[in-house]
């Protein structure tokens, strides 16, 4: 049986002082970018390195397709299966008609001037090719065909999308269609999109698709084969090519302006940047790179919680001739980047103890928790032998 103590108060005053001094290392990234809303997070821990209006509701445009893609892939369907395009998935009207009718038509109907790959009624194409068309070249018609096939109907699939984001904790996101064409109620936040992308990148198929710079769409019964090229300029050779980039999606509508979710990896550290409502398309790529490079230029710092050797943690044991004094044989420390210092907590656990206690006997342990997860344990030992009183010795002998 162990008795738990939070490390605090008079016994642990030296530790409290160390924490106060070392907190000076914590420093969020300081940046300026054009996007109205932005966030940079660690894709593994979810730690926020930088944010600007991250919880402000915005229109997502085609970064919606991140959710469409991961919702479809999460069903573990056979990607080689051939799908026949139905008319309902490729119906289109003008943007002006949508607006004049106050968006009363089905919100998934396409717009005549929107991005597509020219899918035709009765065209037979694989689910894999549809997902690549959607994620690489942002094909809105492919989004609808995927949604209809996976969900049975497009509205049913959109409900799956909303169910998915709600279980991730996205409280300000609502999708009305699978492609991101404008609808007044189709909204999200930079924070929510970071949560969604963090989860999506854990899917190996999704991660592979979104980092593909170009793809050859095979020949179908209605169209010849043709190459499609990534809209994410961080993945393409040119002015904004970024060798650390690993995805994920661009977006644009007149209402949303330019939107972007990008991911980059360096030294086993994966970061997600979300930029919403940016006037200039090129700026979203330049600002994403600026965010990533600012973070990747950081050096780790070390916070030492405990130095090996004698410790101030003592214990008065019933039946002992003197208090128990302790020491550790190793340091207790952790490293972190200044912009993402974890929430740390130390806890002291005493073993169930009774006299006599031997020198160097393990008497407890100190546990370090970072962001709620146990990261390291350091054993606590007796500095010297602690004898039992005559009365305790006699009690032990009798019982």
PDB file of N, CA, C and O in Angstrom, residues 306-309 311 327-333 376-379 381:
ATOM      1  N   UNK A 306      14.585  17.820  -9.640  1.00  0.00           N
ATOM      2  CA  UNK A 306      15.327  17.307  -8.480  1.00  0.00           C
ATOM      3  C   UNK A 306      16.737  16.959  -8.919  1.00  0.00           C
ATOM      4  O   UNK A 306      16.931  16.307  -9.953  1.00  0.00           O
ATOM      5  N   UNK A 307      17.722  17.371  -8.131  1.00  0.00           N
ATOM      6  CA  UNK A 307      19.104  16.959  -8.354  1.00  0.00           C
ATOM      7  C   UNK A 307      19.401  15.739  -7.497  1.00  0.00           C
ATOM      8  O   UNK A 307      18.951  15.656  -6.343  1.00  0.00           O
ATOM      9  N   UNK A 308      20.161  14.821  -8.047  1.00  0.00           N
ATOM     10  CA  UNK A 308      20.473  13.610  -7.297  1.00  0.00           C
ATOM     11  C   UNK A 308      21.228  13.959  -6.018  1.00  0.00           C
ATOM     12  O   UNK A 308      21.941  14.944  -5.942  1.00  0.00           O
ATOM     13  N   UNK A 309      21.028  13.115  -5.018  1.00  0.00           N
ATOM     14  CA  UNK A 309      21.669  13.349  -3.726  1.00  0.00           C
ATOM     15  C   UNK A 309      20.638  13.492  -2.628  1.00  0.00           C
ATOM     16  O   UNK A 309      19.483  13.079  -2.767  1.00  0.00           O
ATOM     17  N   UNK A 311      17.833  14.647  -0.170  1.00  0.00           N
ATOM     18  CA  UNK A 311      16.575  15.338  -0.414  1.00  0.00           C
ATOM     19  C   UNK A 311      15.981  15.852   0.893  1.00  0.00           C
ATOM     20  O   UNK A 311      16.274  15.319   1.970  1.00  0.00           O
ATOM     21  N   UNK A 327      17.357  10.248  -0.007  1.00  0.00           N
ATOM     22  CA  UNK A 327      18.182  10.722  -1.118  1.00  0.00           C
ATOM     23  C   UNK A 327      17.748  10.006  -2.393  1.00  0.00           C
ATOM     24  O   UNK A 327      17.045   8.984  -2.349  1.00  0.00           O
ATOM     25  N   UNK A 328      18.147  10.576  -3.537  1.00  0.00           N
ATOM     26  CA  UNK A 328      17.901   9.934  -4.830  1.00  0.00           C
ATOM     27  C   UNK A 328      19.233   9.663  -5.513  1.00  0.00           C
ATOM     28  O   UNK A 328      20.223  10.367  -5.265  1.00  0.00           O
ATOM     29  N   UNK A 329      19.258   8.675  -6.377  1.00  0.00           N
ATOM     30  CA  UNK A 329      20.478   8.290  -7.078  1.00  0.00           C
ATOM     31  C   UNK A 329      20.551   8.898  -8.482  1.00  0.00           C
ATOM     32  O   UNK A 329      21.508   8.664  -9.206  1.00  0.00           O
ATOM     33  N   UNK A 330      19.522   9.651  -8.872  1.00  0.00           N
ATOM     34  CA  UNK A 330      19.510  10.260 -10.197  1.00  0.00           C
ATOM     35  C   UNK A 330      18.714  11.554 -10.178  1.00  0.00           C
ATOM     36  O   UNK A 330      17.946  11.820  -9.240  1.00  0.00           O
ATOM     37  N   UNK A 331      18.941  12.359 -11.195  1.00  0.00           N
ATOM     38  CA  UNK A 331      18.186  13.608 -11.347  1.00  0.00           C
ATOM     39  C   UNK A 331      16.773  13.315 -11.847  1.00  0.00           C
ATOM     40  O   UNK A 331      16.517  12.282 -12.466  1.00  0.00           O
ATOM     41  N   UNK A 332      15.890  14.243 -11.579  1.00  0.00           N
ATOM     42  CA  UNK A 332      14.564  14.214 -12.191  1.00  0.00           C
ATOM     43  C   UNK A 332      14.437  15.491 -13.011  1.00  0.00           C
ATOM     44  O   UNK A 332      14.416  16.604 -12.466  1.00  0.00           O
ATOM     45  N   UNK A 333      14.403  15.338 -14.349  1.00  0.00           N
ATOM     46  CA  UNK A 333      14.378  16.498 -15.244  1.00  0.00           C
ATOM     47  C   UNK A 333      13.626  16.148 -16.511  1.00  0.00           C
ATOM     48  O   UNK A 333      13.381  14.967 -16.803  1.00  0.00           O
ATOM     49  N   UNK A 376       8.225   9.971 -15.936  1.00  0.00           N
ATOM     50  CA  UNK A 376       9.419   9.427 -15.311  1.00  0.00           C
ATOM     51  C   UNK A 376       9.171   9.174 -13.839  1.00  0.00           C
ATOM     52  O   UNK A 376       8.371   9.862 -13.205  1.00  0.00           O
ATOM     53  N   UNK A 377       9.878   8.172 -13.301  1.00  0.00           N
ATOM     54  CA  UNK A 377       9.832   7.853 -11.880  1.00  0.00           C
ATOM     55  C   UNK A 377      11.261   7.835 -11.340  1.00  0.00           C
ATOM     56  O   UNK A 377      12.152   7.289 -11.989  1.00  0.00           O
ATOM     57  N   UNK A 378      11.460   8.407 -10.168  1.00  0.00           N
ATOM     58  CA  UNK A 378      12.759   8.375  -9.499  1.00  0.00           C
ATOM     59  C   UNK A 378      12.559   7.789  -8.108  1.00  0.00           C
ATOM     60  O   UNK A 378      11.710   8.258  -7.348  1.00  0.00           O
ATOM     61  N   UNK A 379      13.338   6.759  -7.816  1.00  0.00           N
ATOM     62  CA  UNK A 379      13.216   6.104  -6.512  1.00  0.00           C
ATOM     63  C   UNK A 379      13.825   6.963  -5.406  1.00  0.00           C
ATOM     64  O   UNK A 379      14.812   7.682  -5.610  1.00  0.00           O
ATOM     65  N   UNK A 381      15.441   6.801  -1.535  1.00  0.00           N
ATOM     66  CA  UNK A 381      16.115   5.833  -0.664  1.00  0.00           C
ATOM     67  C   UNK A 381      16.403   6.446   0.700  1.00  0.00           C
ATOM     68  O   UNK A 381      16.482   7.673   0.849  1.00  0.00           O
TER      69      UNK A 381
END
